[in-house]
Amino acid sequence: MTSPLPSSPAASVLDLAPVLPVVVLSDAADAVPLARALVAGGLPAIEVTLRTPAALEAIRAIAGAVPDAVVGAGTVITPQQVEACTAAGARFLVSPGWTEALLEAMRGSGVAYLPGVSTTSEVVALLERGVREMKFFPAQAAGGTAYLRSLAGPLPQARFCPTGGIGPATAPEYLSLPNVGCVGGSWMVPADAVAARDWDRIEELARGAAGLRDAGGTCR
């Protein structure tokens, strides 16, 4: 990811908070109160995944009504989605994997981006193209902290947001690694809390997630 986040306190989404909430919304009306709860809990960067028809409207709503949120789009897999997400106000893009066409679209979007990788060859290929920040997915299934620790030696210039199967118990170990900037997860936005519109619970869970950088002792 080479494009800085506009008007953000950091040059990279990896540095905004220890956890990047991965949000799935079925009703765009929930987007603004959910985003406000996450921001109040200390998690300003929010990835809204393109897994529901409400996603683009949700991104647009957050971008327009929650100025302290840095809203992005996840599960971006086509150049057309890149265009639609940036038009809706997404300030960063996250993909589960990448192709040349998708990478070219993300690079040309003018916003930050995290292409997904799960193998060393994919990491090297992105480094060759000037991309140093990536999503490691699916993190637990692809080798977890042991895999990322092994990459840190030969490829120290690569930084990751591991996502997939990570929870509050395992996040501190990931965050202690020198090549991990933040982790992605959804435990602070459980489906039952969203369905019940229990924004206070989500804010509390977000606050706990925001404190995980200190939980591991060596976390940056």
mmCIF file with all atom_site columns, C-alpha atoms in Angstrom:
data_model
loop_
_atom_site.group_PDB
_atom_site.id
_atom_site.type_symbol
_atom_site.label_atom_id
_atom_site.label_alt_id
_atom_site.label_comp_id
_atom_site.label_asym_id
_atom_site.label_entity_id
_atom_site.label_seq_id
_atom_site.pdbx_PDB_ins_code
_atom_site.Cartn_x
_atom_site.Cartn_y
_atom_site.Cartn_z
_atom_site.occupancy
_atom_site.B_iso_or_equiv
_atom_site.pdbx_formal_charge
_atom_site.auth_seq_id
_atom_site.auth_comp_id
_atom_site.auth_asym_id
_atom_site.auth_atom_id
_atom_site.pdbx_PDB_model_num
ATOM 1   C CA . MET A 1 1   ? 0.000   0.000   0.000   1.00 0.00 ? 1   MET A CA 1
ATOM 2   C CA . THR A 1 2   ? 1.744   3.126   -1.195  1.00 0.00 ? 2   THR A CA 1
ATOM 3   C CA . SER A 1 3   ? -0.891  5.844   -1.138  1.00 0.00 ? 3   SER A CA 1
ATOM 4   C CA . PRO A 1 4   ? -1.226  7.765   2.151   1.00 0.00 ? 4   PRO A CA 1
ATOM 5   C CA . LEU A 1 5   ? -4.606  8.129   3.785   1.00 0.00 ? 5   LEU A CA 1
ATOM 6   C CA . PRO A 1 6   ? -5.849  11.660  3.221   1.00 0.00 ? 6   PRO A CA 1
ATOM 7   C CA . SER A 1 7   ? -6.283  13.782  6.344   1.00 0.00 ? 7   SER A CA 1
ATOM 8   C CA . SER A 1 8   ? -5.296  10.900  8.606   1.00 0.00 ? 8   SER A CA 1
ATOM 9   C CA . PRO A 1 9   ? -2.790  11.060  11.475  1.00 0.00 ? 9   PRO A CA 1
ATOM 10  C CA . ALA A 1 10  ? -0.720  8.272   9.942   1.00 0.00 ? 10  ALA A CA 1
ATOM 11  C CA . ALA A 1 11  ? 0.583   7.499   6.484   1.00 0.00 ? 11  ALA A CA 1
ATOM 12  C CA . SER A 1 12  ? -0.815  3.959   6.534   1.00 0.00 ? 12  SER A CA 1
ATOM 13  C CA . VAL A 1 13  ? -3.947  2.206   7.668   1.00 0.00 ? 13  VAL A CA 1
ATOM 14  C CA . LEU A 1 14  ? -1.631  -0.286  9.377   1.00 0.00 ? 14  LEU A CA 1
ATOM 15  C CA . ASP A 1 15  ? -0.684  2.409   11.870  1.00 0.00 ? 15  ASP A CA 1
ATOM 16  C CA . LEU A 1 16  ? -4.109  3.786   12.803  1.00 0.00 ? 16  LEU A CA 1
ATOM 17  C CA . ALA A 1 17  ? -4.991  1.137   15.414  1.00 0.00 ? 17  ALA A CA 1
ATOM 18  C CA . PRO A 1 18  ? -3.872  -2.365  16.384  1.00 0.00 ? 18  PRO A CA 1
ATOM 19  C CA . VAL A 1 19  ? -7.078  -3.888  15.022  1.00 0.00 ? 19  VAL A CA 1
ATOM 20  C CA . LEU A 1 20  ? -8.903  -3.273  11.761  1.00 0.00 ? 20  LEU A CA 1
ATOM 21  C CA . PRO A 1 21  ? -12.579 -4.180  12.241  1.00 0.00 ? 21  PRO A CA 1
ATOM 22  C CA . VAL A 1 22  ? -13.922 -6.319  9.404   1.00 0.00 ? 22  VAL A CA 1
ATOM 23  C CA . VAL A 1 23  ? -17.576 -5.382  9.111   1.00 0.00 ? 23  VAL A CA 1
ATOM 24  C CA . VAL A 1 24  ? -20.418 -7.169  7.301   1.00 0.00 ? 24  VAL A CA 1
ATOM 25  C CA . LEU A 1 25  ? -23.611 -5.114  7.148   1.00 0.00 ? 25  LEU A CA 1
ATOM 26  C CA . SER A 1 26  ? -26.975 -6.294  5.859   1.00 0.00 ? 26  SER A CA 1
ATOM 27  C CA . ASP A 1 27  ? -28.697 -2.977  6.598   1.00 0.00 ? 27  ASP A CA 1
ATOM 28  C CA . ALA A 1 28  ? -26.966 0.261   5.624   1.00 0.00 ? 28  ALA A CA 1
ATOM 29  C CA . ALA A 1 29  ? -28.990 2.064   8.296   1.00 0.00 ? 29  ALA A CA 1
ATOM 30  C CA . ASP A 1 30  ? -26.723 0.435   10.871  1.00 0.00 ? 30  ASP A CA 1
ATOM 31  C CA . ALA A 1 31  ? -23.544 1.775   9.299   1.00 0.00 ? 31  ALA A CA 1
ATOM 32  C CA . VAL A 1 32  ? -23.322 5.178   10.970  1.00 0.00 ? 32  VAL A CA 1
ATOM 33  C CA . PRO A 1 33  ? -24.106 4.152   14.570  1.00 0.00 ? 33  PRO A CA 1
ATOM 34  C CA . LEU A 1 34  ? -21.802 1.150   14.210  1.00 0.00 ? 34  LEU A CA 1
ATOM 35  C CA . ALA A 1 35  ? -18.974 3.313   12.914  1.00 0.00 ? 35  ALA A CA 1
ATOM 36  C CA . ARG A 1 36  ? -19.484 5.837   15.700  1.00 0.00 ? 36  ARG A CA 1
ATOM 37  C CA . ALA A 1 37  ? -19.279 3.049   18.279  1.00 0.00 ? 37  ALA A CA 1
ATOM 38  C CA . LEU A 1 38  ? -16.051 1.706   16.794  1.00 0.00 ? 38  LEU A CA 1
ATOM 39  C CA . VAL A 1 39  ? -14.465 5.153   16.628  1.00 0.00 ? 39  VAL A CA 1
ATOM 40  C CA . ALA A 1 40  ? -15.529 5.913   20.208  1.00 0.00 ? 40  ALA A CA 1
ATOM 41  C CA . GLY A 1 41  ? -13.878 2.645   21.247  1.00 0.00 ? 41  GLY A CA 1
ATOM 42  C CA . GLY A 1 42  ? -10.595 3.631   19.629  1.00 0.00 ? 42  GLY A CA 1
ATOM 43  C CA . LEU A 1 43  ? -10.811 1.885   16.244  1.00 0.00 ? 43  LEU A CA 1
ATOM 44  C CA . PRO A 1 44  ? -11.033 4.605   13.563  1.00 0.00 ? 44  PRO A CA 1
ATOM 45  C CA . ALA A 1 45  ? -10.169 2.430   10.550  1.00 0.00 ? 45  ALA A CA 1
ATOM 46  C CA . ILE A 1 46  ? -13.162 0.347   9.444   1.00 0.00 ? 46  ILE A CA 1
ATOM 47  C CA . GLU A 1 47  ? -13.240 -2.207  6.628   1.00 0.00 ? 47  GLU A CA 1
ATOM 48  C CA . VAL A 1 48  ? -16.745 -2.701  5.226   1.00 0.00 ? 48  VAL A CA 1
ATOM 49  C CA . THR A 1 49  ? -16.728 -5.881  3.185   1.00 0.00 ? 49  THR A CA 1
ATOM 50  C CA . LEU A 1 50  ? -18.485 -6.172  -0.171  1.00 0.00 ? 50  LEU A CA 1
ATOM 51  C CA . ARG A 1 51  ? -20.330 -9.292  0.921   1.00 0.00 ? 51  ARG A CA 1
ATOM 52  C CA . THR A 1 52  ? -23.813 -7.780  1.006   1.00 0.00 ? 52  THR A CA 1
ATOM 53  C CA . PRO A 1 53  ? -25.842 -5.520  -1.293  1.00 0.00 ? 53  PRO A CA 1
ATOM 54  C CA . ALA A 1 54  ? -25.809 -2.866  1.459   1.00 0.00 ? 54  ALA A CA 1
ATOM 55  C CA . ALA A 1 55  ? -22.015 -2.475  1.506   1.00 0.00 ? 55  ALA A CA 1
ATOM 56  C CA . LEU A 1 56  ? -21.578 0.440   -0.890  1.00 0.00 ? 56  LEU A CA 1
ATOM 57  C CA . GLU A 1 57  ? -24.413 2.397   0.684   1.00 0.00 ? 57  GLU A CA 1
ATOM 58  C CA . ALA A 1 58  ? -22.887 1.701   4.108   1.00 0.00 ? 58  ALA A CA 1
ATOM 59  C CA . ILE A 1 59  ? -19.492 3.015   2.984   1.00 0.00 ? 59  ILE A CA 1
ATOM 60  C CA . ARG A 1 60  ? -21.137 6.117   1.543   1.00 0.00 ? 60  ARG A CA 1
ATOM 61  C CA . ALA A 1 61  ? -23.048 6.733   4.785   1.00 0.00 ? 61  ALA A CA 1
ATOM 62  C CA . ILE A 1 62  ? -19.978 6.394   7.007   1.00 0.00 ? 62  ILE A CA 1
ATOM 63  C CA . ALA A 1 63  ? -17.871 8.585   4.726   1.00 0.00 ? 63  ALA A CA 1
ATOM 64  C CA . GLY A 1 64  ? -20.518 11.294  4.840   1.00 0.00 ? 64  GLY A CA 1
ATOM 65  C CA . ALA A 1 65  ? -21.536 11.213  8.495   1.00 0.00 ? 65  ALA A CA 1
ATOM 66  C CA . VAL A 1 66  ? -18.577 10.004  10.568  1.00 0.00 ? 66  VAL A CA 1
ATOM 67  C CA . PRO A 1 67  ? -15.623 12.293  9.841   1.00 0.00 ? 67  PRO A CA 1
ATOM 68  C CA . ASP A 1 68  ? -13.390 10.648  12.445  1.00 0.00 ? 68  ASP A CA 1
ATOM 69  C CA . ALA A 1 69  ? -13.728 7.257   10.757  1.00 0.00 ? 69  ALA A CA 1
ATOM 70  C CA . VAL A 1 70  ? -11.347 6.074   8.040   1.00 0.00 ? 70  VAL A CA 1
ATOM 71  C CA . VAL A 1 71  ? -13.706 3.857   6.086   1.00 0.00 ? 71  VAL A CA 1
ATOM 72  C CA . GLY A 1 72  ? -12.448 1.322   3.581   1.00 0.00 ? 72  GLY A CA 1
ATOM 73  C CA . ALA A 1 73  ? -13.807 -1.474  1.435   1.00 0.00 ? 73  ALA A CA 1
ATOM 74  C CA . GLY A 1 74  ? -12.914 -5.127  1.816   1.00 0.00 ? 74  GLY A CA 1
ATOM 75  C CA . THR A 1 75  ? -13.345 -8.231  -0.348  1.00 0.00 ? 75  THR A CA 1
ATOM 76  C CA . VAL A 1 76  ? -12.503 -6.103  -3.386  1.00 0.00 ? 76  VAL A CA 1
ATOM 77  C CA . ILE A 1 77  ? -11.826 -8.509  -6.260  1.00 0.00 ? 77  ILE A CA 1
ATOM 78  C CA . THR A 1 78  ? -12.511 -6.615  -9.518  1.00 0.00 ? 78  THR A CA 1
ATOM 79  C CA . PRO A 1 79  ? -11.439 -3.304  -11.074 1.00 0.00 ? 79  PRO A CA 1
ATOM 80  C CA . GLN A 1 80  ? -15.116 -2.377  -11.298 1.00 0.00 ? 80  GLN A CA 1
ATOM 81  C CA . GLN A 1 81  ? -15.450 -2.730  -7.544  1.00 0.00 ? 81  GLN A CA 1
ATOM 82  C CA . VAL A 1 82  ? -12.402 -0.518  -7.060  1.00 0.00 ? 82  VAL A CA 1
ATOM 83  C CA . GLU A 1 83  ? -14.129 2.250   -9.014  1.00 0.00 ? 83  GLU A CA 1
ATOM 84  C CA . ALA A 1 84  ? -17.452 1.796   -7.207  1.00 0.00 ? 84  ALA A CA 1
ATOM 85  C CA . CYS A 1 85  ? -15.861 1.797   -3.752  1.00 0.00 ? 85  CYS A CA 1
ATOM 86  C CA . THR A 1 86  ? -13.786 4.912   -4.293  1.00 0.00 ? 86  THR A CA 1
ATOM 87  C CA . ALA A 1 87  ? -16.823 6.658   -5.738  1.00 0.00 ? 87  ALA A CA 1
ATOM 88  C CA . ALA A 1 88  ? -18.713 5.755   -2.546  1.00 0.00 ? 88  ALA A CA 1
ATOM 89  C CA . GLY A 1 89  ? -15.998 7.350   -0.402  1.00 0.00 ? 89  GLY A CA 1
ATOM 90  C CA . ALA A 1 90  ? -13.731 4.433   0.536   1.00 0.00 ? 90  ALA A CA 1
ATOM 91  C CA . ARG A 1 91  ? -10.333 5.698   1.689   1.00 0.00 ? 91  ARG A CA 1
ATOM 92  C CA . PHE A 1 92  ? -8.611  2.348   1.428   1.00 0.00 ? 92  PHE A CA 1
ATOM 93  C CA . LEU A 1 93  ? -9.156  -0.954  -0.364  1.00 0.00 ? 93  LEU A CA 1
ATOM 94  C CA . VAL A 1 94  ? -8.510  -4.497  0.856   1.00 0.00 ? 94  VAL A CA 1
ATOM 95  C CA . SER A 1 95  ? -8.473  -7.590  -1.341  1.00 0.00 ? 95  SER A CA 1
ATOM 96  C CA . PRO A 1 96  ? -8.269  -11.280 -0.361  1.00 0.00 ? 96  PRO A CA 1
ATOM 97  C CA . GLY A 1 97  ? -5.810  -11.827 -3.227  1.00 0.00 ? 97  GLY A CA 1
ATOM 98  C CA . TRP A 1 98  ? -4.605  -10.015 -6.313  1.00 0.00 ? 98  TRP A CA 1
ATOM 99  C CA . THR A 1 99  ? -4.199  -10.178 -10.065 1.00 0.00 ? 99  THR A CA 1
ATOM 100 C CA . GLU A 1 100 ? -2.330  -7.806  -12.342 1.00 0.00 ? 100 GLU A CA 1
ATOM 101 C CA . ALA A 1 101 ? -5.594  -6.155  -13.423 1.00 0.00 ? 101 ALA A CA 1
ATOM 102 C CA . LEU A 1 102 ? -6.823  -5.718  -9.858  1.00 0.00 ? 102 LEU A CA 1
ATOM 103 C CA . LEU A 1 103 ? -3.477  -4.396  -8.647  1.00 0.00 ? 103 LEU A CA 1
ATOM 104 C CA . GLU A 1 104 ? -3.334  -1.900  -11.498 1.00 0.00 ? 104 GLU A CA 1
ATOM 105 C CA . ALA A 1 105 ? -6.834  -0.669  -10.637 1.00 0.00 ? 105 ALA A CA 1
ATOM 106 C CA . MET A 1 106 ? -6.026  -0.330  -6.947  1.00 0.00 ? 106 MET A CA 1
ATOM 107 C CA . ARG A 1 107 ? -2.760  1.445   -7.716  1.00 0.00 ? 107 ARG A CA 1
ATOM 108 C CA . GLY A 1 108 ? -4.584  3.901   -9.957  1.00 0.00 ? 108 GLY A CA 1
ATOM 109 C CA . SER A 1 109 ? -7.443  4.515   -7.520  1.00 0.00 ? 109 SER A CA 1
ATOM 110 C CA . GLY A 1 110 ? -5.697  7.285   -5.610  1.00 0.00 ? 110 GLY A CA 1
ATOM 111 C CA . VAL A 1 111 ? -6.428  5.648   -2.244  1.00 0.00 ? 111 VAL A CA 1
ATOM 112 C CA . ALA A 1 112 ? -4.466  3.288   -0.032  1.00 0.00 ? 112 ALA A CA 1
ATOM 113 C CA . TYR A 1 113 ? -4.698  -0.433  -0.695  1.00 0.00 ? 113 TYR A CA 1
ATOM 114 C CA . LEU A 1 114 ? -3.813  -3.781  0.869   1.00 0.00 ? 114 LEU A CA 1
ATOM 115 C CA . PRO A 1 115 ? -3.573  -6.605  -1.685  1.00 0.00 ? 115 PRO A CA 1
ATOM 116 C CA . GLY A 1 116 ? -3.962  -10.051 -0.184  1.00 0.00 ? 116 GLY A CA 1
ATOM 117 C CA . VAL A 1 117 ? -1.194  -12.657 -0.070  1.00 0.00 ? 117 VAL A CA 1
ATOM 118 C CA . SER A 1 118 ? -0.747  -16.112 1.413   1.00 0.00 ? 118 SER A CA 1
ATOM 119 C CA . THR A 1 119 ? 2.560   -17.287 -0.086  1.00 0.00 ? 119 THR A CA 1
ATOM 120 C CA . THR A 1 120 ? 6.154   -16.084 -0.176  1.00 0.00 ? 120 THR A CA 1
ATOM 121 C CA . SER A 1 121 ? 6.067   -15.859 -3.969  1.00 0.00 ? 121 SER A CA 1
ATOM 122 C CA . GLU A 1 122 ? 3.086   -13.508 -3.827  1.00 0.00 ? 122 GLU A CA 1
ATOM 123 C CA . VAL A 1 123 ? 4.889   -11.313 -1.314  1.00 0.00 ? 123 VAL A CA 1
ATOM 124 C CA . VAL A 1 124 ? 8.023   -11.170 -3.477  1.00 0.00 ? 124 VAL A CA 1
ATOM 125 C CA . ALA A 1 125 ? 5.930   -10.382 -6.556  1.00 0.00 ? 125 ALA A CA 1
ATOM 126 C CA . LEU A 1 126 ? 4.323   -7.417  -4.790  1.00 0.00 ? 126 LEU A CA 1
ATOM 127 C CA . LEU A 1 127 ? 7.661   -6.170  -3.463  1.00 0.00 ? 127 LEU A CA 1
ATOM 128 C CA . GLU A 1 128 ? 8.944   -6.317  -7.027  1.00 0.00 ? 128 GLU A CA 1
ATOM 129 C CA . ARG A 1 129 ? 6.072   -4.014  -7.980  1.00 0.00 ? 129 ARG A CA 1
ATOM 130 C CA . GLY A 1 130 ? 6.823   -1.541  -5.196  1.00 0.00 ? 130 GLY A CA 1
ATOM 131 C CA . VAL A 1 131 ? 4.067   -2.674  -2.799  1.00 0.00 ? 131 VAL A CA 1
ATOM 132 C CA . ARG A 1 132 ? 5.313   -3.136  0.763   1.00 0.00 ? 132 ARG A CA 1
ATOM 133 C CA . GLU A 1 133 ? 2.070   -3.392  2.765   1.00 0.00 ? 133 GLU A CA 1
ATOM 134 C CA . MET A 1 134 ? -0.261  -6.328  2.328   1.00 0.00 ? 134 MET A CA 1
ATOM 135 C CA . LYS A 1 135 ? -3.087  -8.332  3.814   1.00 0.00 ? 135 LYS A CA 1
ATOM 136 C CA . PHE A 1 136 ? -2.032  -11.823 4.919   1.00 0.00 ? 136 PHE A CA 1
ATOM 137 C CA . PHE A 1 137 ? -5.075  -14.027 4.358   1.00 0.00 ? 137 PHE A CA 1
ATOM 138 C CA . PRO A 1 138 ? -6.345  -16.439 5.545   1.00 0.00 ? 138 PRO A CA 1
ATOM 139 C CA . ALA A 1 139 ? -3.922  -15.875 8.392   1.00 0.00 ? 139 ALA A CA 1
ATOM 140 C CA . GLN A 1 140 ? -4.491  -18.843 10.663  1.00 0.00 ? 140 GLN A CA 1
ATOM 141 C CA . ALA A 1 141 ? -5.046  -21.327 7.848   1.00 0.00 ? 141 ALA A CA 1
ATOM 142 C CA . ALA A 1 142 ? -2.020  -20.048 5.900   1.00 0.00 ? 142 ALA A CA 1
ATOM 143 C CA . GLY A 1 143 ? 0.473   -20.575 8.698   1.00 0.00 ? 143 GLY A CA 1
ATOM 144 C CA . GLY A 1 144 ? -0.293  -17.959 11.323  1.00 0.00 ? 144 GLY A CA 1
ATOM 145 C CA . THR A 1 145 ? 2.385   -16.293 13.404  1.00 0.00 ? 145 THR A CA 1
ATOM 146 C CA . ALA A 1 146 ? 4.985   -18.979 12.638  1.00 0.00 ? 146 ALA A CA 1
ATOM 147 C CA . TYR A 1 147 ? 4.733   -18.236 8.918   1.00 0.00 ? 147 TYR A CA 1
ATOM 148 C CA . LEU A 1 148 ? 4.927   -14.470 9.353   1.00 0.00 ? 148 LEU A CA 1
ATOM 149 C CA . ARG A 1 149 ? 7.854   -14.813 11.740  1.00 0.00 ? 149 ARG A CA 1
ATOM 150 C CA . SER A 1 150 ? 9.683   -16.841 9.093   1.00 0.00 ? 150 SER A CA 1
ATOM 151 C CA . LEU A 1 151 ? 9.075   -14.127 6.478   1.00 0.00 ? 151 LEU A CA 1
ATOM 152 C CA . ALA A 1 152 ? 10.486  -11.351 8.666   1.00 0.00 ? 152 ALA A CA 1
ATOM 153 C CA . GLY A 1 153 ? 14.085  -12.480 8.180   1.00 0.00 ? 153 GLY A CA 1
ATOM 154 C CA . PRO A 1 154 ? 14.400  -12.670 4.375   1.00 0.00 ? 154 PRO A CA 1
ATOM 155 C CA . LEU A 1 155 ? 11.680  -10.078 3.623   1.00 0.00 ? 155 LEU A CA 1
ATOM 156 C CA . PRO A 1 156 ? 11.860  -7.454  6.390   1.00 0.00 ? 156 PRO A CA 1
ATOM 157 C CA . GLN A 1 157 ? 10.570  -4.728  4.071   1.00 0.00 ? 157 GLN A CA 1
ATOM 158 C CA . ALA A 1 158 ? 7.108   -6.338  3.860   1.00 0.00 ? 158 ALA A CA 1
ATOM 159 C CA . ARG A 1 159 ? 4.463   -5.350  6.422   1.00 0.00 ? 159 ARG A CA 1
ATOM 160 C CA . PHE A 1 160 ? 1.204   -7.165  6.968   1.00 0.00 ? 160 PHE A CA 1
ATOM 161 C CA . CYS A 1 161 ? -2.342  -6.963  8.252   1.00 0.00 ? 161 CYS A CA 1
ATOM 162 C CA . PRO A 1 162 ? -3.068  -10.629 8.970   1.00 0.00 ? 162 PRO A CA 1
ATOM 163 C CA . THR A 1 163 ? -6.781  -11.448 8.796   1.00 0.00 ? 163 THR A CA 1
ATOM 164 C CA . GLY A 1 164 ? -8.732  -14.670 9.072   1.00 0.00 ? 164 GLY A CA 1
ATOM 165 C CA . GLY A 1 165 ? -9.362  -16.711 12.204  1.00 0.00 ? 165 GLY A CA 1
ATOM 166 C CA . ILE A 1 166 ? -7.817  -14.140 14.562  1.00 0.00 ? 166 ILE A CA 1
ATOM 167 C CA . GLY A 1 167 ? -9.456  -13.290 17.872  1.00 0.00 ? 167 GLY A CA 1
ATOM 168 C CA . PRO A 1 168 ? -8.595  -11.410 21.064  1.00 0.00 ? 168 PRO A CA 1
ATOM 169 C CA . ALA A 1 169 ? -6.632  -14.372 22.426  1.00 0.00 ? 169 ALA A CA 1
ATOM 170 C CA . THR A 1 170 ? -4.339  -14.692 19.401  1.00 0.00 ? 170 THR A CA 1
ATOM 171 C CA . ALA A 1 171 ? -4.101  -11.064 18.269  1.00 0.00 ? 171 ALA A CA 1
ATOM 172 C CA . PRO A 1 172 ? -1.361  -10.026 20.754  1.00 0.00 ? 172 PRO A CA 1
ATOM 173 C CA . GLU A 1 173 ? 1.023   -12.682 19.413  1.00 0.00 ? 173 GLU A CA 1
ATOM 174 C CA . TYR A 1 174 ? 0.517   -11.383 15.875  1.00 0.00 ? 174 TYR A CA 1
ATOM 175 C CA . LEU A 1 175 ? 0.963   -7.787  17.031  1.00 0.00 ? 175 LEU A CA 1
ATOM 176 C CA . SER A 1 176 ? 4.271   -8.647  18.681  1.00 0.00 ? 176 SER A CA 1
ATOM 177 C CA . LEU A 1 177 ? 5.811   -9.532  15.317  1.00 0.00 ? 177 LEU A CA 1
ATOM 178 C CA . PRO A 1 178 ? 8.038   -6.868  13.719  1.00 0.00 ? 178 PRO A CA 1
ATOM 179 C CA . ASN A 1 179 ? 6.359   -7.225  10.309  1.00 0.00 ? 179 ASN A CA 1
ATOM 180 C CA . VAL A 1 180 ? 2.755   -6.885  11.543  1.00 0.00 ? 180 VAL A CA 1
ATOM 181 C CA . GLY A 1 181 ? 1.242   -3.419  11.703  1.00 0.00 ? 181 GLY A CA 1
ATOM 182 C CA . CYS A 1 182 ? -2.285  -4.401  12.692  1.00 0.00 ? 182 CYS A CA 1
ATOM 183 C CA . VAL A 1 183 ? -4.610  -7.394  12.550  1.00 0.00 ? 183 VAL A CA 1
ATOM 184 C CA . GLY A 1 184 ? -8.033  -7.688  10.962  1.00 0.00 ? 184 GLY A CA 1
ATOM 185 C CA . GLY A 1 185 ? -10.913 -9.232  12.847  1.00 0.00 ? 185 GLY A CA 1
ATOM 186 C CA . SER A 1 186 ? -14.637 -9.198  13.447  1.00 0.00 ? 186 SER A CA 1
ATOM 187 C CA . TRP A 1 187 ? -14.939 -10.208 17.100  1.00 0.00 ? 187 TRP A CA 1
ATOM 188 C CA . MET A 1 188 ? -15.710 -6.625  18.151  1.00 0.00 ? 188 MET A CA 1
ATOM 189 C CA . VAL A 1 189 ? -18.689 -6.528  15.763  1.00 0.00 ? 189 VAL A CA 1
ATOM 190 C CA . PRO A 1 190 ? -20.480 -9.812  16.556  1.00 0.00 ? 190 PRO A CA 1
ATOM 191 C CA . ALA A 1 191 ? -23.539 -10.480 14.428  1.00 0.00 ? 191 ALA A CA 1
ATOM 192 C CA . ASP A 1 192 ? -25.870 -10.693 17.421  1.00 0.00 ? 192 ASP A CA 1
ATOM 193 C CA . ALA A 1 193 ? -24.780 -7.285  18.721  1.00 0.00 ? 193 ALA A CA 1
ATOM 194 C CA . VAL A 1 194 ? -25.248 -5.703  15.292  1.00 0.00 ? 194 VAL A CA 1
ATOM 195 C CA . ALA A 1 195 ? -28.663 -7.335  14.900  1.00 0.00 ? 195 ALA A CA 1
ATOM 196 C CA . ALA A 1 196 ? -29.686 -6.051  18.348  1.00 0.00 ? 196 ALA A CA 1
ATOM 197 C CA . ARG A 1 197 ? -28.173 -2.628  17.589  1.00 0.00 ? 197 ARG A CA 1
ATOM 198 C CA . ASP A 1 198 ? -26.249 -2.890  20.836  1.00 0.00 ? 198 ASP A CA 1
ATOM 199 C CA . TRP A 1 199 ? -23.810 -0.111  20.054  1.00 0.00 ? 199 TRP A CA 1
ATOM 200 C CA . ASP A 1 200 ? -22.667 0.178   23.672  1.00 0.00 ? 200 ASP A CA 1
ATOM 201 C CA . ARG A 1 201 ? -21.491 -3.437  23.619  1.00 0.00 ? 201 ARG A CA 1
ATOM 202 C CA . ILE A 1 202 ? -19.682 -2.875  20.334  1.00 0.00 ? 202 ILE A CA 1
ATOM 203 C CA . GLU A 1 203 ? -17.970 0.213   21.721  1.00 0.00 ? 203 GLU A CA 1
ATOM 204 C CA . GLU A 1 204 ? -16.837 -1.775  24.757  1.00 0.00 ? 204 GLU A CA 1
ATOM 205 C CA . LEU A 1 205 ? -15.488 -4.592  22.572  1.00 0.00 ? 205 LEU A CA 1
ATOM 206 C CA . ALA A 1 206 ? -13.745 -2.046  20.359  1.00 0.00 ? 206 ALA A CA 1
ATOM 207 C CA . ARG A 1 207 ? -12.096 -0.468  23.380  1.00 0.00 ? 207 ARG A CA 1
ATOM 208 C CA . GLY A 1 208 ? -10.759 -3.857  24.411  1.00 0.00 ? 208 GLY A CA 1
ATOM 209 C CA . ALA A 1 209 ? -9.424  -4.460  20.897  1.00 0.00 ? 209 ALA A CA 1
ATOM 210 C CA . ALA A 1 210 ? -7.798  -1.019  20.800  1.00 0.00 ? 210 ALA A CA 1
ATOM 211 C CA . GLY A 1 211 ? -5.858  -1.935  23.942  1.00 0.00 ? 211 GLY A CA 1
ATOM 212 C CA . LEU A 1 212 ? -4.384  -5.127  22.498  1.00 0.00 ? 212 LEU A CA 1
ATOM 213 C CA . ARG A 1 213 ? -1.238  -3.379  21.302  1.00 0.00 ? 213 ARG A CA 1
ATOM 214 C CA . ASP A 1 214 ? -0.184  -3.196  24.957  1.00 0.00 ? 214 ASP A CA 1
ATOM 215 C CA . ALA A 1 215 ? -1.429  -6.674  25.847  1.00 0.00 ? 215 ALA A CA 1
ATOM 216 C CA . GLY A 1 216 ? 1.474   -8.518  24.318  1.00 0.00 ? 216 GLY A CA 1
ATOM 217 C CA . GLY A 1 217 ? 4.181   -6.515  26.049  1.00 0.00 ? 217 GLY A CA 1
ATOM 218 C CA . THR A 1 218 ? 6.381   -6.329  22.966  1.00 0.00 ? 218 THR A CA 1
ATOM 219 C CA . CYS A 1 219 ? 3.612   -5.028  20.704  1.00 0.00 ? 219 CYS A CA 1
ATOM 220 C CA . ARG A 1 220 ? 4.473   -1.799  18.986  1.00 0.00 ? 220 ARG A CA 1
#
